Amino acid sequence: MPLTVAYDAAHGARWTSLRGGAREWLWRGTEPGRHEVRPDGAFVDAGGLEECLPTVRGRPDHGEVWSRPWRSTGPGTVVIERPAFTLTRRITDSAGAVVADYRLAADPGHRFVWAAHALLDLSPAARLDAPGGTPTRLHPEAAALLPPGAWPAGDSWLTGPWPAPAGLTLDTLGPDDGTALGAVLLDCPRVRVTDGADRLTLELECDDQPRSTALWRNLGGWPAGSPYRSVGVEPMLGAAFDLADAGPDDAAVVPPAGQVVWRLTISAHRFRGGRPR
């Protein structure tokens, strides 16, 4: 099932569409004001796929690059220059898959977290498939869903095996139950989302850097006062949402060569009569 992609370079290079087989995979939010955002302003959850760098949570929320214009430099290629780094992204296709190649240039030793913050439009029957037993970090909002005293006092996360760390079943993505939590699947560069007959596979390639998949499973539990449903499946360099929480092995680090390159490949298949298309 060939995929096509659209993005908005002027507004954070956000992926606005990921379509294949007459299906749109990216969820679209209803919050107004996305086009009026100023650099380092409050995050506006417009949906799609946001480029989060050099952090996801923390300061600035969702990173520095989502709220700034990127510059087009060629077909499918955009770049953003910041005082501490330059990030280039080139999107192409290969046999119907979407391929995004990234290059970050910065001083050796520069630490960062990057995530392709993809909010997906999924039915309550959808599930997230990852290798069983993958170490999975629950983040603090999950504490309210655990028995009293189960969360280690003062810890930034609680780690357990996929698909049910600390007894919380995370691979099912609905129906809405009023909960919202974030998790990071460690050393997990490839996952698959299955929704009925459709499958979406996301794979991250990068040498000598920590590769993870982040999950934001908001089943009508966030934000307080006006919650909605949104599910994020987020290929990630690093192992923590917040760069400020990242230990020595939890962030990507620019090597002596002064650059890090990585590739995100997204492919889709539809199964009919037991055969993929």
Coordinates of N, CA and C in Angstrom, one line a residue, residues 5-170:
V5 N 3.2 11.5 1.6 CA 3.3 12.4 2.7 C 3.2 13.9 2.3
A6 N 2.7 14.7 3.2 CA 2.7 16.2 3.0 C 3.2 16.8 4.3
Y7 N 3.9 18.0 4.1 CA 4.4 18.6 5.3 C 4.3 20.1 5.1
D8 N 4.5 20.9 6.2 CA 4.4 22.3 6.2 C 5.7 22.9 6.7
A9 N 6.5 23.3 5.8 CA 7.9 23.8 6.2 C 7.8 25.1 7.0
A10 N 6.8 25.9 6.7 CA 6.7 27.2 7.4 C 6.3 27.1 8.8
H11 N 5.7 26.0 9.2 CA 5.2 25.8 10.6 C 5.8 24.5 11.2
G12 N 7.1 24.6 11.4 CA 7.8 23.5 12.1 C 8.1 22.3 11.3
A13 N 7.9 22.4 10.0 CA 8.1 21.2 9.1 C 7.2 20.0 9.5
R14 N 6.1 20.4 10.2 CA 5.1 19.3 10.6 C 4.6 18.5 9.5
W15 N 4.6 17.2 9.6 CA 4.0 16.3 8.7 C 2.5 16.4 8.8
T16 N 1.8 16.9 7.8 CA 0.4 17.1 7.9 C -0.5 16.0 7.3
S17 N 0.1 15.1 6.6 CA -0.6 14.0 6.0 C 0.3 12.8 5.8
L18 N -0.2 11.6 6.1 CA 0.5 10.3 5.8 C -0.6 9.4 5.3
R19 N -0.7 9.3 4.0 CA -1.9 8.7 3.4 C -1.5 7.5 2.5
G20 N -2.3 6.4 2.6 CA -2.1 5.3 1.8 C -3.4 4.4 1.8
G21 N -3.7 3.8 0.6 CA -4.9 3.0 0.5 C -6.2 3.7 0.9
A22 N -6.3 4.9 0.6 CA -7.5 5.8 0.9 C -7.7 6.0 2.4
R23 N -6.6 5.8 3.2 CA -6.6 6.0 4.6 C -5.6 7.1 5.0
E24 N -6.1 8.0 5.8 CA -5.2 9.0 6.4 C -4.8 8.4 7.8
W25 N -3.4 8.3 8.0 CA -2.9 7.7 9.2 C -2.8 8.8 10.3
L26 N -2.6 10.0 10.0 CA -2.3 11.0 11.0 C -3.6 11.7 11.5
W27 N -3.6 11.8 12.8 CA -4.7 12.4 13.5 C -4.6 13.9 13.4
R28 N -5.7 14.6 13.3 CA -5.7 16.1 13.2 C -6.4 16.6 14.4
G29 N -5.8 17.5 15.2 CA -6.4 18.2 16.3 C -7.3 19.3 15.9
T30 N -8.0 19.8 16.9 CA -8.9 20.9 16.7 C -8.5 22.2 17.4
E31 N -7.4 22.2 18.1 CA -6.9 23.4 18.8 C -6.6 24.5 17.8
P32 N -7.1 25.7 17.9 CA -6.8 26.8 17.0 C -5.4 27.4 17.4
G33 N -4.9 28.2 16.5 CA -3.7 29.0 16.8 C -2.4 28.3 16.4
R34 N -2.4 27.2 15.7 CA -1.1 26.6 15.3 C -0.2 27.5 14.4
H35 N -0.9 28.2 13.5 CA -0.1 29.0 12.6 C 0.4 30.4 13.2
E36 N -0.2 30.7 14.4 CA 0.2 31.9 15.0 C 1.2 31.7 16.1
V37 N 1.7 30.5 16.3 CA 2.7 30.2 17.4 C 4.0 31.0 17.2
R38 N 4.5 31.6 18.3 CA 5.8 32.2 18.2 C 6.8 31.3 18.9
P39 N 8.1 31.4 18.5 CA 9.1 30.6 19.0 C 9.1 30.5 20.5
D40 N 9.2 29.3 21.0 CA 9.2 29.0 22.5 C 7.9 29.2 23.1
G41 N 6.8 29.4 22.3 CA 5.5 29.5 22.9 C 4.9 28.2 23.4
A42 N 3.8 28.3 24.0 CA 3.1 27.0 24.5 C 2.8 26.1 23.3
F43 N 2.9 24.8 23.5 CA 2.6 23.9 22.5 C 1.2 23.9 22.1
V44 N 0.9 23.8 20.8 CA -0.5 23.7 20.3 C -0.6 22.3 19.6
D45 N -1.5 21.5 20.1 CA -1.6 20.1 19.7 C -2.5 20.1 18.4
A46 N -1.8 20.3 17.3 CA -2.5 20.3 16.0 C -2.6 19.0 15.4
G47 N -1.9 18.0 16.0 CA -1.9 16.6 15.4 C -0.8 16.5 14.3
G48 N -0.9 15.5 13.5 CA 0.1 15.3 12.5 C 1.4 14.7 13.1
L49 N 2.5 14.9 12.5 CA 3.8 14.4 13.1 C 4.7 15.7 13.3
E50 N 5.0 15.9 14.6 CA 5.9 17.0 14.9 C 7.3 16.5 15.1
E51 N 8.3 17.4 14.7 CA 9.7 17.1 14.9 C 10.0 17.7 16.2
C52 N 10.4 16.8 17.2 CA 10.7 17.3 18.6 C 12.2 17.2 18.8
L53 N 12.9 18.3 19.1 CA 14.3 18.4 19.2 C 14.7 19.7 19.9
P54 N 15.5 19.7 21.0 CA 16.4 18.7 21.5 C 15.7 17.9 22.7
T55 N 14.4 18.1 22.9 CA 13.7 17.4 23.9 C 12.3 17.2 23.5
V56 N 11.5 16.4 24.2 CA 10.1 16.2 23.9 C 9.3 16.9 25.0
R57 N 9.4 16.4 26.2 CA 8.9 17.2 27.4 C 10.0 18.1 27.9
G58 N 9.6 18.9 28.8 CA 10.6 19.8 29.4 C 10.6 21.2 28.8
R59 N 11.7 21.9 28.7 CA 11.8 23.2 28.2 C 12.7 23.3 27.0
P60 N 12.2 23.9 25.9 CA 10.8 24.3 25.6 C 10.0 23.0 25.3
D61 N 8.7 23.1 25.7 CA 7.9 21.9 25.5 C 7.8 21.5 24.1
H62 N 8.1 20.2 23.8 CA 8.1 19.6 22.5 C 9.3 20.2 21.7
G63 N 10.3 20.8 22.4 CA 11.5 21.2 21.7 C 11.5 22.5 21.1
E64 N 12.6 22.9 20.3 CA 12.8 24.2 19.8 C 12.3 24.3 18.3
V65 N 12.2 23.2 17.6 CA 12.0 23.3 16.1 C 10.6 23.3 15.7
W66 N 9.7 22.8 16.5 CA 8.3 22.7 16.0 C 7.6 24.1 15.8
S67 N 8.1 25.1 16.6 CA 7.5 26.4 16.5 C 8.2 27.4 15.6
R68 N 9.1 26.9 14.8 CA 9.9 27.8 14.0 C 9.8 27.4 12.5
P69 N 9.9 28.3 11.6 CA 9.9 27.9 10.2 C 11.2 27.2 9.8
W70 N 11.1 26.3 8.9 CA 12.2 25.6 8.3 C 12.4 26.2 6.9
R71 N 13.6 26.0 6.4 CA 13.9 26.6 5.0 C 14.0 25.4 4.0
S72 N 13.3 25.6 2.9 CA 13.4 24.5 1.9 C 14.7 24.7 1.1
T73 N 15.4 23.6 0.8 CA 16.7 23.7 0.1 C 16.7 22.8 -1.1
G74 N 15.6 22.1 -1.4 CA 15.5 21.2 -2.6 C 14.3 20.3 -2.5
P75 N 14.1 19.5 -3.5 CA 12.9 18.6 -3.4 C 12.8 17.8 -2.2
G76 N 11.8 17.9 -1.4 CA 11.6 17.1 -0.2 C 12.6 17.4 0.9
T77 N 13.4 18.5 0.8 CA 14.5 18.7 1.8 C 14.2 20.1 2.5
V78 N 14.3 20.1 3.8 CA 14.2 21.3 4.6 C 15.3 21.3 5.7
V79 N 15.6 22.5 6.2 CA 16.7 22.7 7.1 C 16.3 23.7 8.1
I80 N 16.7 23.5 9.4 CA 16.5 24.6 10.4 C 17.8 24.8 11.1
E81 N 18.2 26.0 11.3 CA 19.5 26.4 11.9 C 19.2 27.0 13.3
R82 N 19.8 26.5 14.3 CA 19.7 27.0 15.7 C 21.1 27.3 16.2
P83 N 21.2 28.1 17.2 CA 22.6 28.4 17.7 C 23.4 27.2 18.0
A84 N 22.8 26.1 18.5 CA 23.6 24.9 19.0 C 23.6 23.8 18.0
F85 N 22.8 23.9 16.9 CA 22.7 22.8 16.0 C 22.1 23.2 14.7
T86 N 22.3 22.4 13.6 CA 21.6 22.5 12.4 C 21.0 21.2 12.0
L87 N 19.7 21.1 11.7 CA 19.0 19.9 11.4 C 18.5 19.9 10.0
T88 N 18.9 18.9 9.2 CA 18.4 18.8 7.8 C 17.6 17.5 7.7
R89 N 16.4 17.6 7.0 CA 15.6 16.4 6.8 C 15.2 16.3 5.3
R90 N 15.4 15.1 4.7 CA 15.0 14.9 3.3 C 14.1 13.7 3.3
I91 N 12.9 13.9 2.7 CA 11.9 12.9 2.6 C 11.8 12.4 1.1
T92 N 11.9 11.1 1.0 CA 11.8 10.4 -0.3 C 10.9 9.2 -0.2
D93 N 10.7 8.5 -1.3 CA 9.9 7.2 -1.2 C 10.8 6.1 -1.7
S94 N 10.5 4.9 -1.2 CA 11.2 3.7 -1.7 C 10.3 2.5 -1.7
A95 N 9.9 2.1 -2.9 CA 8.9 1.0 -3.1 C 7.7 1.2 -2.3
G96 N 7.2 2.4 -2.3 CA 5.9 2.7 -1.6 C 6.0 3.1 -0.2
A97 N 7.2 3.0 0.4 CA 7.4 3.4 1.8 C 7.9 4.9 1.8
V98 N 7.7 5.6 2.9 CA 8.2 6.9 3.1 C 9.5 6.8 3.9
V99 N 10.5 7.5 3.4 CA 11.9 7.4 4.0 C 12.3 8.9 4.3
A100 N 12.5 9.1 5.6 CA 13.0 10.4 6.0 C 14.4 10.3 6.5
D101 N 15.4 11.0 5.9 CA 16.8 11.0 6.3 C 17.1 12.3 7.0
Y102 N 17.8 12.2 8.1 CA 18.1 13.3 9.0 C 19.6 13.4 9.1
R103 N 20.0 14.7 9.3 CA 21.4 14.9 9.6 C 21.4 16.1 10.6
L104 N 22.0 15.9 11.8 CA 22.2 16.9 12.8 C 23.7 17.2 12.9
A105 N 24.0 18.5 12.7 CA 25.4 19.0 12.8 C 25.5 19.8 14.1
A106 N 26.5 19.5 14.9 CA 26.6 20.3 16.2 C 28.0 20.0 16.7
D107 N 28.4 20.7 17.7 CA 29.7 20.5 18.3 C 29.8 19.1 18.9
P108 N 30.9 18.4 18.8 CA 31.1 17.1 19.5 C 30.7 17.2 21.0
G109 N 30.0 16.2 21.4 CA 29.6 16.1 22.8 C 28.2 16.7 23.0
H110 N 27.6 17.4 22.0 CA 26.3 17.9 22.2 C 25.2 16.8 22.4
R111 N 24.4 16.9 23.5 CA 23.4 15.9 23.8 C 22.1 16.4 23.4
F112 N 21.2 15.4 23.0 CA 19.9 15.8 22.5 C 19.0 14.5 22.6
V113 N 17.7 14.8 22.6 CA 16.7 13.8 22.3 C 15.9 14.3 21.1
W114 N 15.6 13.4 20.2 CA 14.8 13.6 19.1 C 13.6 12.6 19.0
A115 N 12.4 13.1 18.6 CA 11.3 12.2 18.4 C 10.5 12.6 17.2
A116 N 10.1 11.6 16.5 CA 9.1 11.9 15.4 C 7.7 11.7 16.1
H117 N 7.2 12.8 16.6 CA 6.0 12.8 17.4 C 4.7 12.6 16.6
A118 N 4.5 11.3 16.2 CA 3.4 11.0 15.2 C 2.1 10.7 16.0
L119 N 1.1 11.5 15.9 CA -0.2 11.2 16.4 C -1.0 10.6 15.4
L120 N -1.5 9.4 15.7 CA -2.2 8.5 14.7 C -3.7 8.5 14.9
D121 N -4.4 8.4 13.8 CA -5.8 8.3 13.8 C -6.2 6.8 13.8
L122 N -6.5 6.3 15.0 CA -6.7 4.9 15.2 C -8.0 4.6 15.8
S123 N -8.6 3.4 15.5 CA -9.8 3.0 16.1 C -9.6 2.4 17.5
P124 N -10.6 2.2 18.3 CA -10.4 1.5 19.6 C -9.9 0.1 19.5
A125 N -10.0 -0.5 18.3 CA -9.5 -1.9 18.1 C -8.0 -2.0 17.8
A126 N -7.3 -0.9 17.7 CA -5.9 -0.9 17.3 C -5.1 -1.4 18.4
R127 N -3.9 -1.9 18.0 CA -2.9 -2.3 19.0 C -1.5 -1.9 18.5
L128 N -0.6 -1.9 19.4 CA 0.8 -1.6 19.1 C 1.6 -2.9 19.4
D129 N 2.3 -3.4 18.3 CA 3.0 -4.6 18.4 C 4.5 -4.3 18.5
A130 N 5.1 -4.8 19.6 CA 6.6 -4.7 19.8 C 7.1 -6.0 20.4
P131 N 8.4 -6.2 20.4 CA 8.9 -7.5 20.9 C 8.5 -7.7 22.4
G132 N 7.9 -8.8 22.7 CA 7.6 -9.1 24.1 C 8.8 -9.0 25.0
G133 N 8.6 -8.5 26.2 CA 9.7 -8.4 27.1 C 10.6 -7.1 27.0
T134 N 10.3 -6.3 26.0 CA 11.1 -5.0 25.8 C 11.0 -4.2 27.1
P135 N 12.1 -3.8 27.7 CA 12.1 -2.9 28.8 C 11.3 -1.6 28.5
T136 N 10.4 -1.3 29.3 CA 9.5 -0.1 29.0 C 9.4 0.8 30.2
R137 N 9.7 2.0 30.0 CA 9.7 3.0 31.1 C 8.4 3.7 31.2
L138 N 7.7 3.6 32.3 CA 6.5 4.3 32.5 C 6.9 5.7 33.1
H139 N 6.2 6.7 32.7 CA 6.5 8.1 33.2 C 5.5 8.4 34.3
P140 N 5.7 9.5 35.1 CA 5.0 9.7 36.4 C 3.5 9.7 36.3
E141 N 2.9 10.1 35.2 CA 1.5 10.2 35.2 C 0.9 8.8 35.3
A142 N 1.7 7.8 35.1 CA 1.1 6.4 35.3 C 1.0 6.0 36.7
A143 N 1.6 6.8 37.6 CA 1.5 6.4 39.1 C 0.1 6.4 39.6
A144 N -0.8 7.3 39.0 CA -2.1 7.3 39.5 C -2.9 6.0 39.1
L145 N -2.4 5.3 38.2 CA -3.1 4.1 37.7 C -2.6 2.8 38.5
L146 N -1.6 3.0 39.3 CA -1.0 1.9 40.0 C -1.5 1.8 41.5
P147 N -1.3 0.7 42.1 CA -1.7 0.6 43.6 C -0.9 1.6 44.4
P148 N -1.5 2.1 45.5 CA -0.8 3.1 46.3 C 0.5 2.5 46.8
G149 N 1.5 3.4 46.7 CA 2.9 3.0 47.1 C 3.7 2.3 46.0
A150 N 3.1 2.0 44.9 CA 3.8 1.2 43.9 C 4.9 2.0 43.1
W151 N 4.7 3.3 43.1 CA 5.7 4.2 42.4 C 6.9 4.5 43.3
P152 N 8.1 4.2 42.8 CA 9.3 4.5 43.7 C 9.4 6.0 43.9
A153 N 9.4 6.4 45.2 CA 9.4 7.8 45.6 C 10.6 8.5 45.0
G154 N 10.4 9.6 44.3 CA 11.4 10.4 43.7 C 12.0 10.0 42.4
D155 N 11.5 8.8 41.9 CA 12.1 8.3 40.6 C 11.3 9.0 39.4
S156 N 12.1 9.2 38.3 CA 11.5 9.8 37.1 C 10.7 8.8 36.3
W157 N 10.9 7.5 36.5 CA 10.2 6.4 35.7 C 10.2 5.1 36.5
L158 N 9.4 4.2 36.1 CA 9.3 2.9 36.6 C 9.4 1.9 35.4
T159 N 10.3 1.0 35.4 CA 10.6 0.1 34.2 C 10.0 -1.3 34.4
G160 N 9.4 -1.8 33.4 CA 8.9 -3.1 33.4 C 8.8 -3.7 32.0
P161 N 8.5 -5.0 31.8 CA 8.5 -5.6 30.5 C 7.2 -5.3 29.6
W162 N 7.4 -5.0 28.4 CA 6.3 -4.9 27.4 C 5.7 -6.3 27.2
P163 N 4.3 -6.3 27.1 CA 3.4 -5.2 26.9 C 2.6 -4.7 28.2
A164 N 3.1 -5.2 29.4 CA 2.3 -4.8 30.6 C 3.3 -4.4 31.7
P165 N 4.1 -3.4 31.5 CA 5.0 -2.9 32.6 C 4.2 -2.6 33.9
A166 N 4.6 -3.1 35.0 CA 3.9 -2.8 36.3 C 2.5 -3.3 36.2
G167 N 2.1 -4.2 35.3 CA 0.8 -4.7 35.3 C -0.2 -3.9 34.4
L168 N 0.3 -2.8 33.8 CA -0.5 -1.9 33.0 C -0.4 -2.4 31.5
T169 N -1.5 -2.9 31.0 CA -1.5 -3.3 29.6 C -1.5 -2.2 28.6
L170 N -0.4 -2.0 27.8 CA -0.3 -0.8 27.0 C -0.4 -1.1 25.5

